PDB file of C-alpha atoms in Angstrom:
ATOM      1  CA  UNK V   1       0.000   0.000   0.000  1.00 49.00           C
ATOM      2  CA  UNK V   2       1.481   3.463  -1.052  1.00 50.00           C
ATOM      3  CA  UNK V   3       1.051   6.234   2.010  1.00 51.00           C
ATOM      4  CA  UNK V   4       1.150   9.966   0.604  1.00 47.00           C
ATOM      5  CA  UNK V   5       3.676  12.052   2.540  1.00 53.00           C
ATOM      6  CA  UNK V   6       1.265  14.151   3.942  1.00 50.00           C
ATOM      7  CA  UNK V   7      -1.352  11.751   5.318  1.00 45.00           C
ATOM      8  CA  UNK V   8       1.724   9.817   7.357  1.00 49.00           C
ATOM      9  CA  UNK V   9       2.742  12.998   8.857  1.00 51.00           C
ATOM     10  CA  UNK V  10      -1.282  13.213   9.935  1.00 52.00           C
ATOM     11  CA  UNK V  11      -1.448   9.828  11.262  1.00 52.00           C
ATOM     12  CA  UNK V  12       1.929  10.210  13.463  1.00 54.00           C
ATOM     13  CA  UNK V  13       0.390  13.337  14.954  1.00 51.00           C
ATOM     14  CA  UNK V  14      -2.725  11.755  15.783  1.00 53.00           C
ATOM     15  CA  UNK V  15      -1.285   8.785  17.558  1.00 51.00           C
ATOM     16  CA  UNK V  16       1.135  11.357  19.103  1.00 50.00           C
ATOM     17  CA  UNK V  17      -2.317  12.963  20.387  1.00 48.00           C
ATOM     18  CA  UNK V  18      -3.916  10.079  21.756  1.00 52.00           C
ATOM     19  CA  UNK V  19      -0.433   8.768  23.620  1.00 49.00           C
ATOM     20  CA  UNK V  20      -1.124  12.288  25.146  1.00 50.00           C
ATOM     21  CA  UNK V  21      -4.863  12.024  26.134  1.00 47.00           C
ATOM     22  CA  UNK V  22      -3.704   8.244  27.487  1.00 55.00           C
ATOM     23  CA  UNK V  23      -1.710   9.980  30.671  1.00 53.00           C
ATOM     24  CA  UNK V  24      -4.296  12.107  31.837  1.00 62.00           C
ATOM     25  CA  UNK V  25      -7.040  10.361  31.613  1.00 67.00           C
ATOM     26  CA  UNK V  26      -5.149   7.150  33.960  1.00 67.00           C
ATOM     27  CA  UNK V  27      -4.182  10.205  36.542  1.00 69.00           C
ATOM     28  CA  UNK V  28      -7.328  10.911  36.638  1.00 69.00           C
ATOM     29  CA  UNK V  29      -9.201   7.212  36.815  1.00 62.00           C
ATOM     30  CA  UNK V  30      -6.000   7.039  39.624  1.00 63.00           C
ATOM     31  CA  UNK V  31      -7.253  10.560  41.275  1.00 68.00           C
ATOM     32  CA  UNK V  32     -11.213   8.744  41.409  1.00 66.00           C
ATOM     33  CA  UNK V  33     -10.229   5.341  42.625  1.00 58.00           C
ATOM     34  CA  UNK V  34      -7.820   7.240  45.659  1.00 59.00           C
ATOM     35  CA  UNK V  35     -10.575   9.573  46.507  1.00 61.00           C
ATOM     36  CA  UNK V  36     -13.739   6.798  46.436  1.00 58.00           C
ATOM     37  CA  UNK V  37     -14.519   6.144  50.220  1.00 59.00           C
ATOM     38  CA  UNK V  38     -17.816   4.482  49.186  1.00 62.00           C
ATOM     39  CA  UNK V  39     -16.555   0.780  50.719  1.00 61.00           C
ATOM     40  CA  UNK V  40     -14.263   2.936  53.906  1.00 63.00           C
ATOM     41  CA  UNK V  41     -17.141   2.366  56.549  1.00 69.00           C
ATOM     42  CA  UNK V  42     -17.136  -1.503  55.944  1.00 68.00           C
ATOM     43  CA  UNK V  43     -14.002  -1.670  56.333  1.00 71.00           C
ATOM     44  CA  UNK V  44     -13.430   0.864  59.445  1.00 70.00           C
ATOM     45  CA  UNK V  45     -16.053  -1.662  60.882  1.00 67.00           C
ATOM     46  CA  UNK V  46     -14.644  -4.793  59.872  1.00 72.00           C
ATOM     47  CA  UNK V  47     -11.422  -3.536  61.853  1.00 72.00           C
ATOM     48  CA  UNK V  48     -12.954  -1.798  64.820  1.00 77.00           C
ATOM     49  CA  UNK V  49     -15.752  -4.339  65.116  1.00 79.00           C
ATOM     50  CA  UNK V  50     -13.632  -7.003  65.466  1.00 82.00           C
ATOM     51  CA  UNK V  51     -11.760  -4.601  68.084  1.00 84.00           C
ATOM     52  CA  UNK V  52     -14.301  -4.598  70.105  1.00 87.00           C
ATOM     53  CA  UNK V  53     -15.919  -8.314  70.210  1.00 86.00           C
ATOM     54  CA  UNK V  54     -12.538  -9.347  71.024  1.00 84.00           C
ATOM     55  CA  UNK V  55     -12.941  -6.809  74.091  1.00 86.00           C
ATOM     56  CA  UNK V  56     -16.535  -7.961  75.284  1.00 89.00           C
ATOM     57  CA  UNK V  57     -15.600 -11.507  75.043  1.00 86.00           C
ATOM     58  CA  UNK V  58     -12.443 -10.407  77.444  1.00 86.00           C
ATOM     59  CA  UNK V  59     -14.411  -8.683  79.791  1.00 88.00           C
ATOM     60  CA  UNK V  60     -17.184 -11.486  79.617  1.00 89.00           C
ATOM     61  CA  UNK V  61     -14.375 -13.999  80.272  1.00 87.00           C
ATOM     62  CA  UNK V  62     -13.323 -11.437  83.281  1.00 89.00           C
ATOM     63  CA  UNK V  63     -17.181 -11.340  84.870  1.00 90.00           C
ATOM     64  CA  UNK V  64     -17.323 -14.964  84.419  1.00 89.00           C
ATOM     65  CA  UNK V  65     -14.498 -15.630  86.330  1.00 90.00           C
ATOM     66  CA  UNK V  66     -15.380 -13.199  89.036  1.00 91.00           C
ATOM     67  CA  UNK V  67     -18.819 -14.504  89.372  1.00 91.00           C
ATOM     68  CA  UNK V  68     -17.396 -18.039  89.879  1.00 91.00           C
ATOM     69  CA  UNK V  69     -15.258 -16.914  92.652  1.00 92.00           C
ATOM     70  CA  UNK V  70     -17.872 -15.528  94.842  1.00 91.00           C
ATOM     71  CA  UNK V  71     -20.087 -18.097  93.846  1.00 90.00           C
ATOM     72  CA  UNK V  72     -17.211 -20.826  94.927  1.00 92.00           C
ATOM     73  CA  UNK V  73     -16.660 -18.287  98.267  1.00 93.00           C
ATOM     74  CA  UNK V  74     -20.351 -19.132  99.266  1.00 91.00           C
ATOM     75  CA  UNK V  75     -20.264 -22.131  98.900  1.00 91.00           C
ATOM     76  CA  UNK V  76     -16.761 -22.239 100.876  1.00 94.00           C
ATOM     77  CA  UNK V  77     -19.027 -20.270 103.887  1.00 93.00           C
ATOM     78  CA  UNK V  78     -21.555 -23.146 103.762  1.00 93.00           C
ATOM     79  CA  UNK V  79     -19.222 -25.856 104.204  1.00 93.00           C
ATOM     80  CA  UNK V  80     -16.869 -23.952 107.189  1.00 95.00           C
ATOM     81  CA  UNK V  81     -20.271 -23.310 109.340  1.00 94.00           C
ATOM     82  CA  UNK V  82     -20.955 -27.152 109.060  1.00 93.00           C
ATOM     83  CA  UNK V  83     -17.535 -27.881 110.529  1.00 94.00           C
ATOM     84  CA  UNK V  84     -17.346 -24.621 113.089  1.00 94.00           C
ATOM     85  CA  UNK V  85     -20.934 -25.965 114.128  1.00 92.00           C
ATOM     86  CA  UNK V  86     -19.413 -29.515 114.090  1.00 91.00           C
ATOM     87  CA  UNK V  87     -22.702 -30.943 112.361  1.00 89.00           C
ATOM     88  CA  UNK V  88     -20.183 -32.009 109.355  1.00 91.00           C
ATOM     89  CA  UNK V  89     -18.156 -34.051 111.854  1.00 89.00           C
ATOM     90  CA  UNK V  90     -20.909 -36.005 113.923  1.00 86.00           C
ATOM     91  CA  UNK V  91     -22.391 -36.821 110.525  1.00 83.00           C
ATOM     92  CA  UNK V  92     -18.959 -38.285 109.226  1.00 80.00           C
ATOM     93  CA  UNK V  93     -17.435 -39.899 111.772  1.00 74.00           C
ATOM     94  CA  UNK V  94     -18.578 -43.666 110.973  1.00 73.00           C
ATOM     95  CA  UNK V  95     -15.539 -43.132 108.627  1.00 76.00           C
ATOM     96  CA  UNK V  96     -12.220 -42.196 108.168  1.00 77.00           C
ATOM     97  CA  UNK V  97     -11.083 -42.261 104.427  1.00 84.00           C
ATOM     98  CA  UNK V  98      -9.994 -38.569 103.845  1.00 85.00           C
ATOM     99  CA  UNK V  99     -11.561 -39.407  99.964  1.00 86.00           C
ATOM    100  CA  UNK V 100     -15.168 -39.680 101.242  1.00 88.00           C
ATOM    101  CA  UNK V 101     -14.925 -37.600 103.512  1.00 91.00           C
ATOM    102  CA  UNK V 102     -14.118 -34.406 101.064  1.00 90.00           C
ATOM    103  CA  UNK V 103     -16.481 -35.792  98.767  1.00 89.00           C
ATOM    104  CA  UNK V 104     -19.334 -35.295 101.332  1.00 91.00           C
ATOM    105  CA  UNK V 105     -17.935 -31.971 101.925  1.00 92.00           C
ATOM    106  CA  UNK V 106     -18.159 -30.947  98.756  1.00 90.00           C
ATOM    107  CA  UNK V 107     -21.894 -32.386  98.376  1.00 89.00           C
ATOM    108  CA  UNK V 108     -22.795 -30.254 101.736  1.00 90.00           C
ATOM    109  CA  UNK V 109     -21.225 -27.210  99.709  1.00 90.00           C
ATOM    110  CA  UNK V 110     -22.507 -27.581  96.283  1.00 84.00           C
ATOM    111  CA  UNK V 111     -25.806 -28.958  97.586  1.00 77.00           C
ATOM    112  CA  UNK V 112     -27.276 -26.207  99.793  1.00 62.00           C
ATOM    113  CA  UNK V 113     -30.152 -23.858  97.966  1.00 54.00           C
ATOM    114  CA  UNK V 114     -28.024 -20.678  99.163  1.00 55.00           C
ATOM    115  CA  UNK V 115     -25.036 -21.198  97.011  1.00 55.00           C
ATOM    116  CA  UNK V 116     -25.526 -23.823  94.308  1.00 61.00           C
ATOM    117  CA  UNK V 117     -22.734 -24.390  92.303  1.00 65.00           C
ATOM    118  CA  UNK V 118     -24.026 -22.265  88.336  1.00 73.00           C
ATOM    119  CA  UNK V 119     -20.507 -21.907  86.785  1.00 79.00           C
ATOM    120  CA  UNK V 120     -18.884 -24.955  87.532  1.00 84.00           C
ATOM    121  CA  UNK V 121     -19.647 -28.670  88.237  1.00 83.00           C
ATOM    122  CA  UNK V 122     -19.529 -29.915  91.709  1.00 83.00           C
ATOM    123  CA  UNK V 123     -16.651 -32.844  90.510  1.00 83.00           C
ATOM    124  CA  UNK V 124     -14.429 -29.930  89.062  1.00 85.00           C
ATOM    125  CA  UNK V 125     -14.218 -28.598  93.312  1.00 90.00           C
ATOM    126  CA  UNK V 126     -11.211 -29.656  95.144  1.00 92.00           C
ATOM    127  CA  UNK V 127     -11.141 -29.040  99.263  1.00 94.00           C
ATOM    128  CA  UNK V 128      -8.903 -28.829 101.595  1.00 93.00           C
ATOM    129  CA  UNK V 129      -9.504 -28.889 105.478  1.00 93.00           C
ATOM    130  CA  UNK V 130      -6.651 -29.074 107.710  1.00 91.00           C
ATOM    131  CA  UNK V 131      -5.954 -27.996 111.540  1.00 90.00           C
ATOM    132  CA  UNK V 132      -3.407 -25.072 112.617  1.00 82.00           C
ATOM    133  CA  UNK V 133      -0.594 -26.842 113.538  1.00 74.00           C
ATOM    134  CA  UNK V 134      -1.076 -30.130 111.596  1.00 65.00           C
ATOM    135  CA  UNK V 135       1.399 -28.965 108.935  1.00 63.00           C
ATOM    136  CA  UNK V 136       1.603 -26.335 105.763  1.00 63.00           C
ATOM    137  CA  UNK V 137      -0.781 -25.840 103.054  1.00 69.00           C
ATOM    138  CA  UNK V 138       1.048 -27.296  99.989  1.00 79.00           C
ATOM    139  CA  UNK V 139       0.127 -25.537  96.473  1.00 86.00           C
ATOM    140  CA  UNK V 140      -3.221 -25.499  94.857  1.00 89.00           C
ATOM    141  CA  UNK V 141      -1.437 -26.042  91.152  1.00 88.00           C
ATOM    142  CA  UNK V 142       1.863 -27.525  89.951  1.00 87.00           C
ATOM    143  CA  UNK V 143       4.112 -24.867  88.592  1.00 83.00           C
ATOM    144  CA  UNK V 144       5.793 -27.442  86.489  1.00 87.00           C
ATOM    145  CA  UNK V 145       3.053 -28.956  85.095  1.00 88.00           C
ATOM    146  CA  UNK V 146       0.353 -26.783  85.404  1.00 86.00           C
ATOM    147  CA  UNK V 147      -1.989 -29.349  86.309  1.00 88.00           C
ATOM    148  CA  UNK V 148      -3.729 -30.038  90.082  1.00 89.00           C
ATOM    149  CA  UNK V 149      -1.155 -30.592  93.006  1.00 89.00           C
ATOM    150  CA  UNK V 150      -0.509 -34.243  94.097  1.00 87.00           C
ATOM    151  CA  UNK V 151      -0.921 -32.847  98.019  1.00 85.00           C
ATOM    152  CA  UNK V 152      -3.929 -30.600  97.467  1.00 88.00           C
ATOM    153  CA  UNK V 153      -7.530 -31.851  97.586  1.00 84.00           C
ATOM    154  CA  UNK V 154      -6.522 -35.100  99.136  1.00 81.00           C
ATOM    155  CA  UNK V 155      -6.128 -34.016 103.041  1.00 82.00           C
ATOM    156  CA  UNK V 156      -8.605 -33.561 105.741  1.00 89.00           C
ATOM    157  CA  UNK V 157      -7.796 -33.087 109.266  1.00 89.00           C
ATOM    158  CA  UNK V 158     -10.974 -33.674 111.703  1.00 89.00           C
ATOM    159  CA  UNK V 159     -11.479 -30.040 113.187  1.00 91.00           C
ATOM    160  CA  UNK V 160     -12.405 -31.096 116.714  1.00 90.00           C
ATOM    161  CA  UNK V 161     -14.090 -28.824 119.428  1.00 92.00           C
ATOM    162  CA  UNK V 162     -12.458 -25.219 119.837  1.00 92.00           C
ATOM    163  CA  UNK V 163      -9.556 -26.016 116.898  1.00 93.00           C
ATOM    164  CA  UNK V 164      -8.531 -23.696 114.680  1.00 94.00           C
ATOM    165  CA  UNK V 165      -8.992 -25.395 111.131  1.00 94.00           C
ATOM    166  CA  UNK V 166      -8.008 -23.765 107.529  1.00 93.00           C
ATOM    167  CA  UNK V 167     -10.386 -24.657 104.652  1.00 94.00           C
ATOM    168  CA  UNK V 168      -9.627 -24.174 100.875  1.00 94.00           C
ATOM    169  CA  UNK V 169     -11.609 -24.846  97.958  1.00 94.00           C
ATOM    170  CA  UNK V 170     -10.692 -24.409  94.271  1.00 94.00           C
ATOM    171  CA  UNK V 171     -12.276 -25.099  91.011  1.00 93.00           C
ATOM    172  CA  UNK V 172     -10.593 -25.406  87.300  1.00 90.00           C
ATOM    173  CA  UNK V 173     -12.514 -23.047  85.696  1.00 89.00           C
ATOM    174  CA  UNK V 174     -12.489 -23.052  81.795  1.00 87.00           C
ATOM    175  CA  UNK V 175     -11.757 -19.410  79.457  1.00 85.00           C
ATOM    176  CA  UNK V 176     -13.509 -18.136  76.810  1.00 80.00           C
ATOM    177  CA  UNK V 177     -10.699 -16.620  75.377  1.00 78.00           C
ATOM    178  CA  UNK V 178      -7.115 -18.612  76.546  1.00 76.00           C
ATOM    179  CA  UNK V 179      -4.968 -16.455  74.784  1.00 75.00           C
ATOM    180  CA  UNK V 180      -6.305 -13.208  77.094  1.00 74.00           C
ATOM    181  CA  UNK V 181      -5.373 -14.505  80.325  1.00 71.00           C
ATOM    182  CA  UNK V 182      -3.711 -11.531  81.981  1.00 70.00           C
ATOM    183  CA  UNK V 183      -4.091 -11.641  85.696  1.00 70.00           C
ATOM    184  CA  UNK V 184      -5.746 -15.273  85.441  1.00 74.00           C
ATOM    185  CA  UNK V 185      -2.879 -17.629  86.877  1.00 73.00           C
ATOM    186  CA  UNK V 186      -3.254 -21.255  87.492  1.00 78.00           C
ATOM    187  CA  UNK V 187      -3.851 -24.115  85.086  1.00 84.00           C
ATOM    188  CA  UNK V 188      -1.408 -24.639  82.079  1.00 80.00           C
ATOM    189  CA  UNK V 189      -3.704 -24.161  78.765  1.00 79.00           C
ATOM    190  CA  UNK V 190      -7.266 -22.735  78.547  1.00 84.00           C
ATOM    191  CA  UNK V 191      -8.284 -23.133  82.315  1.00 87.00           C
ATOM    192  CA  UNK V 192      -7.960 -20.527  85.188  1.00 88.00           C
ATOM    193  CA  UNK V 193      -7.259 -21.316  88.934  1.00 91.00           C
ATOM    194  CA  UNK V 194     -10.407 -20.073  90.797  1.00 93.00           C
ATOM    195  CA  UNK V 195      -9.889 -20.354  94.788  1.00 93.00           C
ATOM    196  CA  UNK V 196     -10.955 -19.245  98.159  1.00 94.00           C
ATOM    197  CA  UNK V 197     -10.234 -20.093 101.409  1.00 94.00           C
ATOM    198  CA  UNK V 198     -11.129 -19.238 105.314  1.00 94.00           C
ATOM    199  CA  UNK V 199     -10.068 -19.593 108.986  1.00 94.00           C
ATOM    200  CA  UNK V 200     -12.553 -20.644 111.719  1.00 94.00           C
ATOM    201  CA  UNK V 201     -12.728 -21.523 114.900  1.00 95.00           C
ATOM    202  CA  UNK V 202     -14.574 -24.704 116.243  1.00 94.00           C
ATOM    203  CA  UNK V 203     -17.465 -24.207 118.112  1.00 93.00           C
ATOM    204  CA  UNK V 204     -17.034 -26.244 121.068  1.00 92.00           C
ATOM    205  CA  UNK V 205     -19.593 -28.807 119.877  1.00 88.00           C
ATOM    206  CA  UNK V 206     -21.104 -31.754 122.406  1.00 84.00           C
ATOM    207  CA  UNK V 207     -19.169 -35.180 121.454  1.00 77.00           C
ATOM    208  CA  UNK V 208     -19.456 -38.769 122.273  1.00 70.00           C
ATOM    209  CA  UNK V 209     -16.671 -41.962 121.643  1.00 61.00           C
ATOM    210  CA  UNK V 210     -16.838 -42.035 118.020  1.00 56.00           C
ATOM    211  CA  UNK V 211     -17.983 -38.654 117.289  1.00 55.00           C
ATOM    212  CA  UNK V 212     -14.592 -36.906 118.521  1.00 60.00           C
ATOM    213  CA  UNK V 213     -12.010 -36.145 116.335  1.00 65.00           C
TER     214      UNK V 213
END
């Protein structure tokens, strides 16, 4: 095909035109697609929403936990009056396994209407009782393995008549959220150590022969 001289000359300037209109019209798509905030709220909530569920299920965790502890310290109160009033003792002294007798214990605490047991099961509950003077109160958890103690849960020393006696209770309470644990020592994984304990005096209750500690 033979191009006149004049029409080439007309068709480089024309491309050389459009190359030009190319530039400004991908600044300005550029300029549109910088200044479009039509999807910015979904994601300012997809990052601030997630924010704060992560925050509520904290806190949630946090009321949980707290709840459980004063639901575990009532029950704790139920169980020391049996043994300051020494109703516990009279009613368990046909036996002497330290086994059954926690495990009544813990039915007298988790059984009574004023403080049932609503955040944890009444086999999670470990409980201690021992007299002053019988020895020291061994950890409630294992630092090494973050698992129960061998020496805790498995004691009870018969408070008899005007002794001073040391209970402890403890649950392993399971979190909502492991990985936000802050202030929630205890258990190794997603558990936290939930414990109270009190110091009473024995009532000096009427005995008889097998009754006595």
């Amino acid at each position: 095909m033979i191009r006149l001289p004049g029409l080439a000359g007309t068709d480089r300037r024309s491309g050389q035109a459009e190359a030009g209109l190319r530039v400004p019209r991908r600044r300005e798509a550029l300029r549109r697609f910088l200044g479009d905030d039509s999807g910015a709220s979904a994601i300012e909530f997809a990052f601030f929403g997630t924010l704060m569920l992560i925050l509520m299920m904290v806190l949630f965790q946090y009321a949980i936990v707290y709840m459980a502890r004063q639901n575990l310290d009532n029950a704790l109160q139920v169980g020391a009056r049996a043994l300051m009033t020494g109703s516990f003792q009279r009613g368990t002294s046909s036996t002497a396994n330290a086994a059954t007798i926690t495990s009544n214990l813990r039915a007298v605490m988790c059984g009574n209407s004023d403080a049932p047991a609503l955040f944890y099961t009444c086999n999670d509950m470990k409980v201690d009782v021992r007299i002053s003077g019988s020895g020291g109160s061994g950890p409630v958890v294992d630092a090494k393995t973050g698992t129960w103690s061998d020496t805790f849960g498995t004691s009870y020393s018969c408070p008899g008549p005007t002794s001073i006696a040391v209970i402890r209770a403890a649950v392993r309470l399971p979190l909502l959220v492991p990985m936000f644990k802050l202030g929630l020592s205890g258990f190794a994984g997603n558990a936290a150590l939930v414990q109270a304990a009190t110091v009473i005096r024995v009532e000096p209750y009427p005995v008889t022969g097998a009754g006595k500690c």
